[in-house]
Tab-separated table of C-alpha atoms and ligand atoms in Angstrom:
chain	number	residue	atom	x	y	z
A	260	MET	CA	8.893	-0.203	2.740
A	261	ASN	CA	8.897	3.640	1.536
A	262	ASN	CA	5.833	4.475	3.698
A	263	PRO	CA	5.021	1.553	6.144
A	264	SER	CA	1.941	3.603	7.099
A	265	LYS	CA	-0.818	4.092	4.764
A	266	PRO	CA	-1.133	7.425	3.963
A	267	ARG	CA	-4.957	8.081	3.124
A	268	GLY	CA	-5.451	9.112	-0.553
A	269	PRO	CA	-8.465	11.978	-0.984
A	270	ALA	CA	-7.891	15.701	-0.877
A	271	ARG	CA	-9.993	17.452	1.673
A	272	PRO	CA	-11.992	20.328	-0.071
A	273	HIS	CA	-9.800	21.794	-3.109
A	274	PRO	CA	-8.714	25.090	-2.214
A	275	ALA	CA	-9.661	26.890	-5.136
A	276	SER	CA	-7.772	29.816	-5.776
A	277	LYS	CA	-6.141	30.198	-2.094
A	278	HIS	CA	-2.594	30.307	-2.333
A	279	PRO	CA	-1.500	28.405	1.314
A	280	SER	CA	1.977	28.745	-0.212
A	281	ARG	CA	2.221	32.195	-0.135
A	282	PRO	CA	1.900	33.065	3.653
A	283	GLU	CA	1.518	36.662	4.821
A	284	ASN	CA	5.007	38.116	5.719
A	285	PRO	CA	5.455	38.209	9.847
A	286	ARG	CA	7.619	40.704	10.006
A	287	GLY	CA	5.248	43.487	7.979
A	288	ALA	CA	5.098	46.549	9.926
A	289	PRO	CA	1.866	46.972	11.123
A	290	GLY	CA	-0.474	50.150	8.611
A	291	SER	CA	2.439	48.945	6.499
A	292	PRO	CA	1.078	47.271	3.228
A	293	ARG	CA	0.554	43.688	3.521
A	294	THR	CA	3.569	41.606	1.472
A	295	PHE	CA	3.325	38.366	0.666
A	296	ALA	CA	6.929	35.751	0.672
A	297	ARG	CA	6.771	34.016	-2.711
A	298	PRO	CA	7.938	30.808	-3.733
A	299	SER	CA	10.965	30.722	-6.040
A	300	LYS	CA	10.040	28.891	-9.083
A	301	PRO	CA	12.015	28.057	-12.113
A	302	PRO	CA	9.734	29.679	-15.334
A	303	LEU	CA	8.841	26.395	-16.769
A	304	ARG	CA	10.435	24.773	-20.044
A	305	VAL	CA	9.623	21.721	-22.132
A	306	GLN	CA	11.664	18.774	-21.080
A	307	THR	CA	14.139	17.755	-24.047
A	308	THR	CA	16.231	14.742	-22.518
A	309	THR	CA	15.031	11.557	-21.120
A	310	LEU	CA	15.744	12.802	-17.169
A	311	TRP	CA	13.327	15.316	-16.132
A	312	GLU	CA	13.144	17.271	-13.540
A	313	TYR	CA	11.484	20.544	-11.666
A	314	PRO	CA	11.428	21.420	-7.848
A	315	SER	CA	8.172	21.696	-7.189
A	316	GLN	CA	4.756	19.481	-7.361
A	317	HIS	CA	3.273	23.282	-9.042
A	318	TYR	CA	4.175	25.834	-11.487
A	319	GLY	CA	3.555	29.683	-11.799
A	320	GLU	CA	1.512	30.963	-8.986
A	321	GLY	CA	-1.255	29.107	-8.540
A	322	LEU	CA	-1.867	26.084	-7.442
A	323	GLN	CA	-3.158	22.625	-10.259
A	324	GLY	CA	-4.441	19.841	-8.057
A	325	ASP	CA	-4.717	19.317	-4.572
A	326	PRO	CA	-1.567	19.782	-3.059
A	327	ARG	CA	-2.391	18.125	0.271
A	328	TYR	CA	-3.641	14.634	-2.090
A	329	VAL	CA	-1.400	11.750	-1.168
A	330	GLY	CA	0.431	9.885	-4.176
A	331	ALA	CA	-1.055	13.749	-6.420
A	332	THR	CA	1.073	14.033	-9.510
A	333	PRO	CA	3.716	17.158	-10.436
A	334	SER	CA	1.672	19.657	-12.741
A	335	TYR	CA	4.810	19.971	-14.859
A	336	ILE	CA	4.377	16.301	-16.217
A	337	PRO	CA	0.987	16.613	-17.532
A	338	TRP	CA	2.138	20.256	-18.747
A	339	ASN	CA	5.004	18.812	-20.671
A	340	LEU	CA	2.942	16.497	-22.481
A	341	MET	CA	0.262	18.659	-23.545
A	342	GLN	CA	2.699	20.756	-24.591
A	343	ARG	CA	4.332	18.300	-27.158
A	344	TYR	CA	1.190	16.194	-27.950
A	345	THR	CA	-1.441	18.218	-28.147
A	346	SER	CA	-2.988	21.741	-29.716
A	347	GLU	CA	-5.705	24.423	-28.311
A	348	GLY	CA	-8.874	22.050	-28.412
A	349	ASP	CA	-7.877	18.784	-28.363
A	350	LEU	CA	-9.177	16.000	-25.653
A	351	VAL	CA	-7.279	15.230	-23.042
A	352	VAL	CA	-8.500	12.687	-20.427
A	353	ASP	CA	-7.346	11.265	-17.082
A	354	PRO	CA	-8.606	8.273	-15.581
A	355	PHE	CA	-7.635	8.146	-12.557
A	356	CYS	CA	-7.655	11.856	-11.815
A	357	GLY	CA	-7.450	11.842	-8.390
A	358	SER	CA	-7.372	15.705	-7.147
A	359	GLY	CA	-7.934	16.586	-10.377
A	360	THR	CA	-4.293	18.178	-11.405
A	361	THR	CA	-4.398	16.829	-15.117
A	362	LEU	CA	-8.133	18.945	-15.278
A	363	ASP	CA	-5.965	21.856	-14.474
A	364	VAL	CA	-3.467	21.930	-16.241
A	365	ALA	CA	-5.478	21.249	-19.902
A	366	LYS	CA	-7.250	23.929	-18.468
A	367	SER	CA	-4.408	26.951	-18.584
A	368	LEU	CA	-3.401	25.858	-22.117
A	369	ASN	CA	-7.401	25.870	-23.420
A	370	ARG	CA	-7.019	22.369	-24.226
A	371	VAL	CA	-10.593	20.118	-23.528
A	372	ALA	CA	-10.388	17.522	-20.603
A	373	LYS	CA	-12.252	14.441	-19.029
A	374	GLY	CA	-11.306	13.324	-15.741
A	375	TYR	CA	-12.745	10.433	-13.913
A	376	ASP	CA	-11.929	8.471	-10.676
A	377	LEU	CA	-14.341	6.072	-8.976
A	378	VAL	CA	-14.486	8.892	-6.094
A	379	PRO	CA	-14.616	12.296	-7.546
A	380	SER	CA	-12.892	14.635	-5.521
A	381	ARG	CA	-14.756	17.347	-7.201
A	382	PRO	CA	-17.539	18.271	-8.969
A	383	ASP	CA	-15.493	18.564	-12.611
A	384	ILE	CA	-14.471	15.000	-12.210
A	385	GLU	CA	-16.873	12.229	-13.518
A	386	GLN	CA	-17.660	8.446	-11.167
A	387	ALA	CA	-16.441	6.000	-13.552
A	388	ASP	CA	-14.424	3.214	-13.503
A	389	ALA	CA	-10.709	3.123	-15.474
A	390	ARG	CA	-11.778	-0.096	-16.374
A	391	LYS	CA	-15.160	0.812	-18.408
A	392	LEU	CA	-14.902	4.299	-19.455
A	393	PRO	CA	-18.299	6.683	-21.078
A	394	LEU	CA	-16.168	7.690	-23.795
A	395	ALA	CA	-16.496	7.355	-27.649
A	396	SER	CA	-13.401	5.525	-29.325
A	397	GLY	CA	-10.737	7.159	-30.588
A	398	THR	CA	-11.965	10.482	-29.490
A	399	ALA	CA	-8.402	11.634	-27.072
A	400	ALA	CA	-5.472	13.631	-28.546
A	401	LEU	CA	-4.108	12.464	-24.644
A	402	VAL	CA	-4.038	9.926	-21.833
A	403	PHE	CA	-2.184	10.777	-19.245
A	404	LEU	CA	-2.581	8.556	-15.896
A	405	ASP	CA	-1.090	8.493	-12.772
A	406	PRO	CA	-2.865	5.326	-11.605
A	407	PRO	CA	-2.284	3.409	-7.546
A	408	TYR	CA	1.126	1.779	-8.017
A	409	GLY	CA	-0.048	-1.221	-5.704
A	410	ASP	CA	-1.440	-1.288	-2.576
A	411	HIS	CA	0.655	1.465	-0.295
A	412	ILE	CA	-2.107	3.901	0.144
A	413	ASP	CA	-5.270	3.554	0.757
A	414	TYR	CA	-7.223	6.074	-1.700
A	415	SER	CA	-10.687	4.823	-0.634
A	416	ASP	CA	-13.077	1.841	0.800
A	417	ASP	CA	-14.613	1.220	-2.745
A	418	PRO	CA	-13.668	-2.379	-3.445
A	419	ARG	CA	-12.426	-1.645	-7.231
A	420	CYS	CA	-10.212	0.648	-6.061
A	421	ILE	CA	-6.574	-1.172	-7.661
A	422	GLY	CA	-5.074	0.262	-5.018
A	423	LYS	CA	-6.258	-2.520	-3.180
A	424	LEU	CA	-4.438	-4.980	-4.965
A	425	SER	CA	-0.302	-5.528	-4.420
A	426	ALA	CA	2.266	-4.231	-6.538
A	427	TYR	CA	3.153	-8.455	-5.666
A	428	ASP	CA	0.115	-9.950	-6.986
A	429	PRO	CA	-0.289	-10.348	-10.918
A	430	GLN	CA	-4.430	-9.220	-10.412
A	431	TYR	CA	-2.581	-6.062	-9.933
A	432	TYR	CA	-1.370	-6.117	-13.351
A	433	GLU	CA	-4.241	-7.900	-15.255
A	434	GLN	CA	-6.625	-5.017	-14.127
A	435	MET	CA	-4.043	-2.622	-14.739
A	436	ASP	CA	-4.049	-4.353	-18.687
A	437	ARG	CA	-7.483	-3.659	-18.629
A	438	ALA	CA	-7.392	-0.288	-17.800
A	439	LEU	CA	-5.095	0.329	-20.794
A	440	ASP	CA	-6.513	-1.552	-23.215
A	441	GLU	CA	-9.825	1.369	-22.577
A	442	CYS	CA	-6.969	4.379	-22.652
A	443	ALA	CA	-5.962	2.073	-26.179
A	444	ARG	CA	-9.786	2.100	-26.996
A	445	ILE	CA	-10.378	5.951	-26.533
A	446	LEU	CA	-7.019	7.271	-28.187
A	447	ARG	CA	-7.903	8.882	-31.729
A	448	PRO	CA	-5.237	7.123	-34.157
A	449	GLY	CA	-2.047	9.476	-33.866
A	450	GLY	CA	-2.871	10.105	-29.942
A	451	HIS	CA	-0.308	9.999	-27.589
A	452	LEU	CA	-0.596	8.071	-24.083
A	453	GLY	CA	1.662	9.144	-20.944
A	454	LEU	CA	1.846	6.525	-17.859
A	455	TYR	CA	3.600	7.776	-14.580
A	456	VAL	CA	4.435	4.884	-12.335
A	457	CYS	CA	6.595	3.651	-9.787
A	458	ASP	CA	8.539	0.879	-8.901
A	459	TYR	CA	7.726	-0.650	-5.334
A	460	PHE	CA	10.684	-2.078	-2.447
A	461	ASP	CA	10.235	-4.149	0.295
A	462	LYS	CA	12.775	-4.984	2.505
A	463	LYS	CA	10.961	-8.769	2.842
A	464	LYS	CA	9.338	-9.299	-0.529
A	465	GLY	CA	12.318	-7.276	-2.497
A	466	LEU	CA	11.661	-5.336	-5.917
A	467	ALA	CA	8.423	-4.936	-7.581
A	468	ALA	CA	8.678	-3.761	-11.300
A	469	VAL	CA	6.055	-2.400	-11.738
A	470	GLY	CA	7.243	0.273	-14.249
A	471	PHE	CA	8.594	-2.887	-16.537
A	472	GLY	CA	5.559	-5.003	-15.635
A	473	LEU	CA	3.512	-2.517	-17.141
A	474	LEU	CA	5.630	-1.113	-20.050
A	475	GLN	CA	4.758	-5.112	-21.620
A	476	SER	CA	1.193	-4.546	-21.379
A	477	LEU	CA	1.769	-1.155	-22.801
A	478	ALA	CA	4.005	-2.311	-25.438
A	479	HIS	CA	1.305	-4.752	-26.725
A	480	LYS	CA	-1.405	-2.094	-27.121
A	481	LEU	CA	0.365	0.685	-28.601
A	482	GLU	CA	3.879	1.811	-29.778
A	483	ILE	CA	6.471	2.978	-27.512
A	484	VAL	CA	7.548	6.462	-27.593
A	485	ASP	CA	10.418	6.857	-24.963
A	486	ILE	CA	10.534	6.121	-21.355
A	487	ILE	CA	11.177	9.248	-19.221
A	488	SER	CA	13.342	9.207	-15.926
A	489	VAL	CA	11.348	11.242	-12.878
A	490	VAL	CA	13.192	12.723	-10.320
A	491	ARG	CA	11.663	12.107	-7.267
A	492	HIS	CA	11.433	14.929	-4.680
A	493	ASN	CA	9.264	13.368	-2.016
A	494	LYS	CA	9.215	14.907	1.392
A	495	SER	CA	8.545	11.737	3.296
A	496	LEU	CA	12.022	10.977	2.869
A	497	GLU	CA	13.402	13.326	4.532
A	498	LYS	CA	12.091	13.738	7.158
A	499	GLY	CA	12.952	9.957	8.687
A	500	ASN	CA	15.939	7.894	8.845
A	501	PHE	CA	15.172	5.768	5.603
A	502	HIS	CA	18.778	7.260	4.080
A	503	LYS	CA	20.964	5.802	6.991
A	504	ALA	CA	18.871	2.181	6.827
A	505	ALA	CA	19.459	2.407	2.688
A	506	GLU	CA	23.215	2.697	3.659
A	507	GLU	CA	23.593	0.625	6.619
A	508	GLN	CA	20.478	-2.405	5.731
A	509	ASN	CA	22.109	-1.933	1.644
A	510	PHE	CA	18.902	-1.364	0.037
A	511	PHE	CA	18.196	1.515	-2.343
A	512	LEU	CA	15.157	4.297	-2.113
A	513	ARG	CA	13.015	4.888	-5.077
A	514	GLY	CA	15.335	7.961	-6.314
A	515	PHE	CA	12.900	8.454	-9.838
A	516	ASN	CA	9.437	7.183	-11.274
A	517	TYR	CA	8.906	6.443	-14.685
A	518	LEU	CA	7.234	8.144	-17.104
A	519	LEU	CA	6.274	5.977	-20.566
A	520	ILE	CA	5.232	7.136	-23.557
A	521	ALA	CA	3.371	5.704	-26.292
A	522	ARG	CA	1.246	6.251	-29.559
A	523	LYS	CA	-0.999	4.939	-30.878
A	524	PRO	CA	-0.698	4.138	-34.788
A	525	GLU	CA	-2.032	5.453	-37.422
A	526	PRO	CA	-4.247	3.052	-40.167
A	527	LYS	CA	-1.829	2.360	-43.123
A	528	PRO	CA	-2.532	3.307	-46.315
A	529	ALA	CA	-4.048	0.284	-48.822
A	530	PRO	CA	-1.063	-0.348	-50.719
A	531	ALA	CA	-1.294	0.845	-54.305
A	532	ARG	CA	-3.020	-1.650	-56.622
A	533	PRO	CA	-0.583	-2.537	-59.555
A	534	ARG	CA	-1.636	-0.373	-62.949
A	535	SER	CA	-3.243	-3.801	-64.708
A	536	ASP	CA	-5.690	-4.693	-61.684
A	537	ARG	CA	-6.987	-0.808	-61.658
A	538	GLY	CA	-8.952	-1.445	-65.605
A	539	ASP	CA	-6.139	0.978	-67.238
A	540	ARG	CA	-6.095	0.484	-70.691
A	541	GLY	CA	-2.551	0.796	-72.355
A	542	ASP	CA	-4.139	2.989	-75.296
A	543	ARG	CA	-5.244	5.581	-73.561
A	544	GLY	CA	-2.457	7.475	-74.006
A	545	ASP	CA	-2.651	8.795	-70.747
A	546	ARG	CA	0.589	6.993	-68.908
A	547	GLY	CA	2.457	9.706	-67.015
A	548	ARG	CA	-0.250	12.052	-67.296
A	549	ARG	CA	-0.834	13.615	-63.324
A	550	GLY	CA	-4.319	14.122	-62.576
A	551	PRO	CA	-7.632	13.127	-63.947
A	552	PRO	CA	-7.940	11.573	-67.232
A	553	ARG	CA	-9.375	14.579	-69.762
B	199	SAM	C1	-1.779	8.205	-7.670
B	199	SAM	S1	-4.067	8.710	-7.226
B	199	SAM	C2	-4.191	10.075	-9.042
B	199	SAM	C3	-3.631	11.040	-8.825
B	199	SAM	C4	-3.458	12.183	-9.857
B	199	SAM	N1	-3.256	12.676	-11.234
B	199	SAM	C5	-3.597	13.728	-9.122
B	199	SAM	O1	-2.688	14.717	-9.015
B	199	SAM	O2	-4.524	13.525	-8.150
B	199	SAM	C6	-4.757	7.563	-8.655
B	199	SAM	C7	-6.344	7.535	-8.398
B	199	SAM	O3	-6.668	6.838	-8.901
B	199	SAM	C8	-8.211	5.868	-8.754
B	199	SAM	N2	-8.945	5.025	-8.709
B	199	SAM	C9	-8.201	3.256	-8.496
B	199	SAM	N3	-8.598	2.877	-8.978
B	199	SAM	C10	-9.164	3.336	-9.805
B	199	SAM	C11	-10.404	2.859	-10.734
B	199	SAM	N4	-10.628	1.249	-10.692
B	199	SAM	N5	-11.265	3.412	-11.451
B	199	SAM	C12	-10.724	4.514	-11.746
B	199	SAM	N6	-10.122	5.588	-10.392
B	199	SAM	C13	-9.403	4.898	-9.525
B	199	SAM	C14	-7.740	6.202	-7.332
B	199	SAM	O4	-9.700	6.494	-6.439
B	199	SAM	C15	-7.052	7.840	-6.848
B	199	SAM	O5	-7.734	8.718	-6.627
């Protein structure tokens, strides 16, 4: 419903260090130094409530990921997760890496990052299926994923693309369950996972509660830490008559995405054995003494 014609996901070449959002000021007088119209972006801050919002897709002076990539993640989301749950040098993994937003954020924070996608859009993204990652178990401090939410974006011609499966098809949830198994496998004990996802609504089929579907799956593998509501700034919704239609036809447009945060439990320490099992002898006179027997 939100997007009747399927946009195509893969990006054109990554714009590297270019700043398309900073056009030259056309009013600069001939011969005068060139000036640039800088977009005003508020400074980044760690989000402290379960309602997250930032008015731009990118932060700072540069770009993270490719702004032209349909379905790119707002970069302040992986930035916030890395600030909270990782330290410098930690491994961050994105199994559905798209235009590489997570890699750029990780680099800016001195984290080590690995990104995978069926159709890598740039050389630092490795070709792999999110359901079988070429990575050792228990190694990642953070896994961030923004997977397809159904089949409303045409990411590639690869038949293994999870974006070929409708959010109304149980197969979508089965395949995402396999990808989440793989995420849980590569996380180190105590490591965190952030899953960015949105529900889908079709006027004829009704609601596909994708967020709740994936939350159920996740809860079988990891501990749920929290559920964040991320305010959507979808420019395409501002163009058409979507809001008028939503009012007249009595349905709701998607106003938020979920960010599901989960954690891999640490192994529980083995319960202390009672003294009688330890072979302690009551006649040594060392009861209550700390440290090794002298
Ligand atoms: C929503 S996009 C990710 C956007 C990315 N976070 C960014 O900021 O650019 C989803 C990505 O998942 C990829 N994908 C779909 N199925 C996949 C699979 N089975 N294994 C790996 N990647 C897959 C698509 O090719 C697409 O690039």
